[in-house]
Coordinates of N, CA and C and ligand atoms in Angstrom, one line a residue:
M1 N -27.2 4.8 4.8 CA -29.1 5.8 4.4 C -29.6 6.8 5.6
T2 N -29.9 7.6 5.1 CA -30.1 8.6 6.2 C -30.7 8.2 7.3
F3 N -29.7 9.0 8.5 CA -30.3 8.4 9.9 C -31.1 9.4 10.3
Y4 N -32.4 9.0 11.0 CA -33.0 10.1 11.6 C -33.5 9.2 13.1
E5 N -33.5 10.3 14.2 CA -33.9 9.6 15.1 C -34.9 9.3 15.3
D6 N -35.5 8.2 16.0 CA -37.2 7.8 16.0 C -37.9 8.8 16.7
M7 N -39.0 9.6 16.4 CA -40.0 10.4 16.6 C -39.6 11.5 16.7
S8 N -38.6 11.9 15.9 CA -37.9 13.2 15.3 C -38.7 13.8 14.2
L9 N -38.9 15.1 13.8 CA -39.8 15.3 12.8 C -39.5 15.0 11.3
Y10 N -40.2 14.7 10.5 CA -39.7 14.0 9.0 C -39.4 15.5 8.4
T11 N -38.5 15.2 7.9 CA -37.4 16.3 6.6 C -36.9 15.6 5.7
Y12 N -37.5 14.6 5.5 CA -36.6 13.8 4.5 C -36.4 14.5 2.9
W13 N -38.2 14.3 2.8 CA -38.5 15.1 1.7 C -39.8 16.1 1.6
D14 N -38.9 17.3 1.2 CA -40.5 18.4 1.7 C -41.2 18.8 0.5
G15 N -40.9 17.9 -0.8 CA -41.7 18.2 -1.9 C -43.6 17.9 -1.9
G16 N -43.6 17.6 -0.8 CA -45.4 16.7 -0.8 C -44.9 15.4 -0.8
E17 N -46.4 14.8 -0.4 CA -46.4 13.4 -0.7 C -46.8 12.6 -2.3
S18 N -46.2 11.8 -2.0 CA -46.5 10.9 -3.6 C -46.7 9.4 -2.8
F19 N -48.6 9.3 -3.4 CA -48.9 8.5 -2.1 C -49.3 7.2 -3.6
T20 N -48.9 6.0 -3.4 CA -49.4 4.7 -4.3 C -50.1 3.9 -3.7
D21 N -51.1 3.6 -3.8 CA -51.6 1.9 -3.0 C -51.5 1.3 -4.3
V22 N -50.7 0.3 -3.7 CA -50.1 -1.2 -4.4 C -51.2 -1.9 -4.7
T23 N -52.0 -2.2 -4.2 CA -53.3 -3.3 -4.1 C -54.0 -2.7 -5.6
T24 N -54.3 -1.3 -5.3 CA -55.4 -1.2 -6.4 C -55.0 -0.3 -8.2
G25 N -53.3 0.1 -7.6 CA -52.9 0.3 -8.8 C -52.7 1.7 -9.1
Y26 N -53.3 2.5 -8.0 CA -53.3 4.1 -7.9 C -52.3 4.2 -7.4
R27 N -51.5 5.1 -8.4 CA -50.0 5.7 -8.4 C -49.7 7.2 -8.3
F28 N -48.9 7.4 -7.6 CA -48.7 9.0 -7.4 C -49.7 9.8 -7.3
L29 N -50.2 9.7 -6.3 CA -51.1 10.6 -6.0 C -50.2 11.7 -5.4
S30 N -50.2 12.8 -5.5 CA -49.5 13.9 -5.0 C -50.4 14.7 -4.2
F31 N -49.8 15.2 -3.1 CA -50.2 16.2 -2.3 C -49.8 17.0 -1.3
E32 N -50.0 18.4 -0.8 CA -48.7 18.5 0.6 C -49.9 17.8 1.8
P33 N -49.2 17.2 2.4 CA -49.7 16.2 4.1 C -50.4 17.6 4.8
Q34 N -51.7 17.2 5.6 CA -51.9 18.3 5.9 C -51.9 17.6 7.5
Y35 N -50.7 16.7 7.7 CA -50.6 15.8 8.7 C -49.3 16.1 9.3
E36 N -48.4 16.2 10.4 CA -47.3 16.1 10.9 C -46.9 14.8 10.5
R37 N -45.5 14.7 9.9 CA -44.7 13.4 10.2 C -44.0 13.2 11.3
V38 N -43.9 12.1 12.0 CA -43.3 11.5 12.7 C -42.1 10.3 12.1
N39 N -40.8 10.8 12.3 CA -40.1 9.3 11.8 C -39.8 8.4 12.8
V40 N -40.1 7.1 12.2 CA -39.8 6.5 12.8 C -39.0 5.1 11.9
G41 N -38.0 4.4 12.4 CA -37.4 3.0 11.8 C -36.2 3.5 11.0
W42 N -35.6 4.6 10.5 CA -34.7 5.5 10.0 C -33.2 5.0 10.4
L43 N -33.2 3.6 10.4 CA -31.9 3.0 11.2 C -30.9 3.4 10.5
S44 N -29.7 3.3 11.1 CA -28.2 3.6 10.5 C -27.2 2.5 11.2
G45 N -26.1 2.3 10.6 CA -25.2 1.1 11.0 C -24.4 1.9 12.1
D46 N -24.3 3.0 12.3 CA -23.6 3.5 12.9 C -24.0 4.5 14.2
Q47 N -25.6 4.2 14.0 CA -26.4 4.6 15.4 C -27.0 3.8 16.1
P48 N -27.5 3.8 17.5 CA -27.8 2.5 18.6 C -29.2 2.6 17.8
W49 N -29.9 1.5 18.0 CA -31.0 1.3 18.3 C -31.7 0.5 19.0
A50 N -33.1 0.2 19.6 CA -33.5 -0.3 20.5 C -34.0 -1.6 19.7
S51 N -33.7 -2.9 20.6 CA -33.9 -4.0 19.8 C -35.1 -5.2 20.9
G52 N -35.7 -5.6 20.6 CA -36.4 -6.5 21.5 C -37.9 -7.1 20.8
V53 N -38.5 -8.2 21.6 CA -39.7 -8.9 21.0 C -41.0 -8.2 20.7
A54 N -41.3 -7.7 19.1 CA -42.5 -6.6 19.4 C -44.0 -7.9 20.0
P55 N -45.1 -7.3 20.1 CA -46.6 -7.8 20.6 C -46.7 -8.3 19.3
A56 N -47.4 -9.8 20.2 CA -47.9 -10.6 18.9 C -48.9 -9.8 18.0
G57 N -49.0 -10.2 16.6 CA -49.5 -9.5 15.6 C -49.2 -8.4 14.8
F58 N -48.1 -7.6 15.5 CA -47.5 -6.6 15.1 C -46.7 -6.5 14.1
I59 N -46.2 -8.0 13.5 CA -45.0 -8.4 12.5 C -46.5 -8.1 11.4
E60 N -47.2 -9.2 11.4 CA -48.2 -9.4 10.8 C -48.9 -8.1 10.0
K61 N -49.2 -7.2 11.0 CA -49.7 -5.9 10.6 C -48.8 -5.0 9.9
L62 N -47.8 -5.0 10.4 CA -46.5 -4.2 9.7 C -46.6 -4.6 7.9
E63 N -46.3 -5.8 8.3 CA -46.3 -6.3 6.6 C -47.7 -6.1 6.0
A64 N -49.2 -6.3 6.7 CA -49.8 -5.8 5.8 C -50.0 -4.4 5.2
V65 N -49.3 -3.4 5.9 CA -49.4 -2.0 5.3 C -48.4 -1.9 4.4
L66 N -47.0 -2.5 4.2 CA -45.9 -2.6 3.5 C -46.4 -3.5 2.0
A67 N -47.6 -4.1 2.3 CA -48.0 -4.7 0.9 C -49.2 -3.6 0.4
V68 N -49.2 -2.6 0.9 CA -50.9 -1.7 0.8 C -49.8 -0.4 0.1
Q69 N -48.9 -0.2 1.0 CA -48.2 1.5 0.6 C -47.1 1.7 -0.2
A70 N -47.1 2.9 -0.8 CA -45.7 2.9 -1.6 C -45.9 4.4 -1.4
V71 N -45.1 5.3 -0.7 CA -44.8 6.8 -0.4 C -43.7 7.1 -0.7
N72 N -43.8 8.2 -1.6 CA -42.6 8.9 -2.1 C -41.4 7.9 -2.7
Q73 N -42.1 7.2 -3.6 CA -41.2 5.6 -4.1 C -39.9 6.1 -5.0
M74 N -40.4 7.4 -5.1 CA -38.9 7.7 -6.2 C -37.7 8.0 -6.0
M75 N -37.7 8.2 -4.2 CA -36.7 8.8 -4.1 C -35.1 7.6 -3.8
G76 N -35.4 6.6 -4.4 CA -34.5 5.8 -4.8 C -33.8 4.7 -3.8
L77 N -32.8 4.1 -4.1 CA -33.0 2.5 -3.3 C -32.4 2.7 -1.5
H78 N -32.9 2.4 -1.1 CA -32.0 2.4 0.6 C -31.4 0.7 1.1
D79 N -30.2 0.8 1.1 CA -29.5 -0.6 1.4 C -29.4 -0.5 3.1
C80 N -29.8 -1.6 3.2 CA -29.8 -2.1 5.0 C -28.3 -1.6 5.4
E81 N -27.8 -1.2 6.1 CA -26.8 -0.7 6.8 C -26.5 -1.9 8.1
L82 N -27.5 -2.3 8.7 CA -27.1 -3.6 9.5 C -26.9 -4.7 9.3
C83 N -27.0 -5.5 7.6 CA -26.7 -6.8 7.8 C -25.1 -6.5 7.3
P84 N -24.6 -7.6 7.6 CA -23.0 -7.5 7.3 C -22.5 -7.7 6.0
P85 N -21.6 -7.5 5.5 CA -21.4 -6.8 4.4 C -21.1 -7.6 3.3
S86 N -21.1 -9.1 4.2 CA -20.9 -10.1 3.0 C -22.3 -10.8 2.4
D87 N -23.1 -10.2 3.3 CA -24.6 -10.8 3.3 C -25.3 -10.2 2.1
K88 N -24.4 -8.7 1.7 CA -25.7 -7.6 0.9 C -25.8 -8.5 -0.5
Q89 N -26.9 -8.5 -1.1 CA -27.1 -8.4 -2.3 C -27.0 -7.3 -3.1
P90 N -26.7 -7.3 -4.6 CA -27.0 -6.3 -5.7 C -27.9 -5.4 -4.9
P91 N -27.9 -4.1 -5.2 CA -28.6 -3.2 -5.0 C -30.4 -3.0 -6.2
E92 N -29.5 -3.8 -7.0 CA -30.9 -3.6 -8.0 C -31.7 -4.8 -7.9
S93 N -31.5 -5.7 -6.8 CA -32.2 -6.6 -6.5 C -33.7 -6.7 -5.6
Y94 N -34.3 -7.3 -5.5 CA -35.8 -6.9 -4.8 C -35.9 -7.9 -4.3
E95 N -35.3 -9.2 -4.3 CA -35.5 -10.3 -3.6 C -35.0 -10.6 -2.4
P96 N -35.6 -11.2 -1.2 CA -35.0 -11.3 0.0 C -34.0 -12.1 0.0
R97 N -33.3 -12.1 0.7 CA -32.2 -12.9 1.0 C -32.6 -14.3 1.3
P98 N -31.9 -15.1 1.1 CA -32.7 -16.7 1.7 C -32.0 -16.7 3.0
G99 N -33.3 -16.9 3.6 CA -33.7 -17.2 5.3 C -33.8 -15.7 5.6
H100 N -34.6 -14.6 4.9 CA -34.9 -13.2 5.2 C -36.0 -13.4 4.4
R101 N -37.2 -12.8 5.5 CA -38.3 -12.8 4.8 C -38.6 -11.3 3.6
R102 N -38.2 -10.4 4.1 CA -38.0 -9.3 3.2 C -36.8 -8.7 2.8
S103 N -36.9 -8.3 1.6 CA -35.8 -7.5 1.1 C -34.6 -6.7 1.9
S104 N -33.7 -7.1 1.3 CA -32.6 -5.6 2.4 C -32.4 -4.5 2.1
V105 N -33.2 -3.8 0.7 CA -33.3 -2.8 0.0 C -34.6 -2.2 -0.2
G106 N -35.0 -0.9 0.1 CA -36.4 -0.4 0.1 C -36.3 0.6 -1.2
T107 N -37.4 1.4 -1.3 CA -37.6 2.4 -2.4 C -38.5 3.4 -2.2
G108 N -38.8 2.9 -0.8 CA -40.1 4.2 -0.2 C -40.8 4.0 1.0
E109 N -41.6 4.7 1.2 CA -42.0 4.6 2.8 C -43.5 4.6 2.9
I110 N -43.9 4.3 4.2 CA -45.0 4.1 4.5 C -45.6 5.0 5.8
R111 N -47.6 5.3 5.8 CA -47.4 6.2 6.7 C -48.4 5.6 7.5
I112 N -48.4 5.9 8.9 CA -49.1 5.3 9.8 C -50.0 6.3 10.2
P113 N -51.3 6.2 10.3 CA -52.1 7.5 11.2 C -51.6 7.1 12.8
A114 N -51.0 8.3 13.2 CA -51.3 8.2 14.7 C -52.3 9.2 15.5
R115 N -51.7 10.0 16.3 CA -52.7 10.9 16.8 C -53.5 11.6 15.6
P116 N -54.4 12.4 16.4 CA -55.0 13.1 15.0 C -54.2 14.3 14.3
D117 N -53.8 14.3 13.0 CA -53.0 15.5 12.4 C -51.6 15.1 12.6
T118 N -51.6 13.8 12.9 CA -50.1 13.0 13.0 C -49.9 11.8 12.2
A119 N -48.9 12.0 11.2 CA -48.7 10.2 10.9 C -47.1 9.9 11.1
F120 N -47.2 8.5 11.2 CA -45.7 8.0 11.4 C -45.2 7.8 9.9
A121 N -43.9 8.6 9.7 CA -43.5 8.0 8.5 C -42.1 7.2 8.6
A122 N -41.9 6.2 8.1 CA -41.2 5.1 8.0 C -40.8 4.5 6.6
P123 N -39.5 4.4 6.4 CA -38.8 3.6 5.6 C -39.6 2.2 5.5
V124 N -39.5 1.4 3.9 CA -40.1 0.6 3.6 C -38.9 -0.5 4.2
L125 N -38.0 -0.3 4.4 CA -37.2 -0.9 5.1 C -37.7 -1.8 6.5
V126 N -38.0 -0.6 7.4 CA -38.5 -1.2 8.9 C -39.1 -2.2 8.9
G127 N -39.6 -2.7 7.6 CA -40.3 -4.4 7.8 C -38.4 -5.2 8.2
H128 N -38.0 -5.1 7.5 CA -36.7 -6.0 7.2 C -36.0 -5.9 8.8
Y129 N -35.9 -4.9 9.3 CA -35.4 -4.2 10.4 C -35.8 -5.1 11.3
V130 N -37.6 -5.1 11.5 CA -38.2 -5.6 12.7 C -38.3 -7.1 12.6
V131 N -38.6 -7.9 11.3 CA -38.2 -9.1 11.3 C -36.6 -9.5 11.2
D132 N -35.9 -9.0 10.6 CA -34.6 -9.9 10.2 C -33.8 -9.5 11.5
H133 N -33.7 -8.2 12.2 CA -32.8 -7.5 12.9 C -33.6 -7.3 14.3
G134 N -34.7 -7.9 14.8 CA -35.2 -7.6 15.9 C -35.4 -6.2 16.6
Y135 N -35.3 -5.1 15.4 CA -35.6 -3.6 15.8 C -37.1 -3.8 16.4
L136 N -37.0 -2.8 17.6 CA -38.4 -2.6 18.1 C -38.4 -1.3 18.3
P137 N -39.5 -0.7 17.3 CA -40.0 0.6 17.1 C -40.5 0.7 18.8
P138 N -40.8 2.4 18.8 CA -41.4 2.9 20.0 C -42.7 2.3 19.8
T139 N -43.4 2.3 21.1 CA -44.6 1.6 21.9 C -45.7 2.3 21.0
T140 N -45.7 3.8 20.6 CA -46.5 4.5 19.8 C -47.1 4.1 18.8
F141 N -45.2 4.0 17.9 CA -45.7 3.4 16.8 C -46.5 1.8 16.8
I142 N -46.2 1.2 17.6 CA -46.4 -0.6 17.5 C -48.2 -0.5 17.7
D143 N -48.2 0.7 18.9 CA -50.0 0.6 19.0 C -50.7 1.0 17.7
A144 N -50.1 2.2 17.5 CA -50.5 2.9 16.0 C -51.0 1.7 14.7
V145 N -49.8 0.9 14.3 CA -49.7 -0.3 13.4 C -50.8 -0.8 13.7
L146 N -50.9 -1.2 15.0 CA -52.0 -2.7 15.3 C -53.4 -2.1 15.4
E147 N -53.7 -0.5 15.2 CA -54.7 -0.2 15.5 C -55.5 -0.1 13.9
F148 N -54.4 0.5 13.1 CA -54.4 1.0 11.4 C -55.3 -0.2 10.9
D149 N -56.3 -0.1 9.8 CA -56.7 -1.4 9.0 C -56.0 -0.5 7.7
P150 N -55.1 -1.4 7.1 CA -54.5 -1.3 5.7 C -55.7 -1.5 5.0
S151 N -56.4 -2.2 5.2 CA -57.6 -2.7 4.3 C -58.9 -2.3 4.3
G152 N -58.8 -1.3 4.8 CA -59.9 -0.2 4.7 C -60.0 0.8 4.1
H153 N -61.0 1.4 4.2 CA -61.6 2.6 2.9 C -60.6 3.8 3.3
G154 N -60.2 4.6 2.4 CA -59.6 5.7 2.2 C -60.7 7.0 2.5
S155 N -60.2 8.3 2.4 CA -61.1 9.3 2.6 C -62.5 9.6 1.5
A156 N -63.4 10.4 1.8 CA -64.4 10.5 1.0 C -64.0 10.7 -0.4
E157 N -62.9 11.8 -1.0 CA -62.3 11.9 -2.0 C -61.7 10.5 -2.7
Y158 N -61.2 9.8 -2.1 CA -60.4 8.7 -2.7 C -60.8 7.5 -1.6
P159 N -61.6 7.1 -2.0 CA -62.0 5.7 -1.4 C -61.1 4.6 -1.3
W160 N -60.7 4.7 -2.7 CA -60.0 3.4 -3.3 C -58.6 3.2 -3.0
V161 N -58.1 4.6 -2.2 CA -57.0 4.5 -1.7 C -56.8 4.4 -0.2
R162 N -56.0 3.1 0.2 CA -56.2 2.8 2.0 C -55.7 3.6 2.8
F163 N -55.9 5.0 2.8 CA -55.1 5.8 3.5 C -56.3 7.0 3.9
P164 N -56.5 7.1 5.2 CA -57.8 8.0 5.6 C -57.3 9.3 5.1
W165 N -56.0 10.1 5.1 CA -55.8 11.2 4.7 C -55.5 11.4 3.7
I166 N -56.0 11.6 2.5 CA -55.8 11.8 1.1 C -56.7 12.8 1.1
P167 N -55.9 14.0 0.8 CA -57.1 15.3 1.0 C -57.6 15.8 -0.6
E168 N -58.8 16.2 -0.8 CA -59.5 16.5 -1.9 C -59.0 17.0 -3.2
D169 N -57.7 18.0 -2.8 CA -57.0 18.9 -3.4 C -56.0 17.5 -4.5
A170 N -55.7 16.3 -3.8 CA -54.8 15.5 -4.6 C -54.7 15.4 -5.5
V171 N -53.5 15.5 -6.1 CA -53.1 15.4 -7.6 C -52.8 13.7 -8.1
H172 N -53.5 13.5 -9.1 CA -53.4 11.9 -9.5 C -52.7 11.8 -11.1
Y173 N -51.4 11.4 -10.8 CA -50.6 11.3 -12.0 C -51.2 10.0 -13.0
D174 N -51.5 10.5 -14.1 CA -52.2 9.4 -14.9 C -51.3 9.4 -16.5
A175 N -50.3 8.3 -16.2 CA -49.6 7.5 -17.5 C -50.2 7.8 -19.0
S176 N -51.3 7.6 -18.9 CA -52.0 7.5 -19.8 C -52.4 8.7 -20.8
V177 N -52.2 10.1 -19.9 CA -52.6 11.0 -21.0 C -51.4 11.5 -21.1
E178 N -49.9 10.8 -21.0 CA -49.0 11.5 -21.7 C -48.6 11.4 -23.2
Ligands
ZN1 ZN1 -30.5 -6.2 7.0

């Protein structure tokens, strides 16, 4: 998987955001982000990463975000490079391995509002990295996750999407009109 250093600027996908709220079924809202994106958790097997114990409540909160958001989901599967090769499951499987709470493959990203006009951009695998590998993200990311309410309301234009920064001109892909 593509490696990006924590806190570097997001460049993975420059085609705008495609945002899905899994809980409401609102899928593929696409828009040009009006916020800057900062990478966290784009780990790779051959690059060092920080490990440590996350503060109380962080993992639960992160998993709550992962249960709601699916951003840029079309970008394909990411296989965990930190798991031993013998442990790998077929990439087409979405099931967590025995003893693991999250799947070791991911199909998208999440966004966490940070300071004004900046959102953290993390692959969905970040949950697996934290829970199963003891990855400790930067403190600013942890604080932002703890502060973010993924069950809260969205913007005025898209109150049903649980992310506050969906702009007015977002385009909703509606499969029923094809
Ligand atoms: Zn892994």
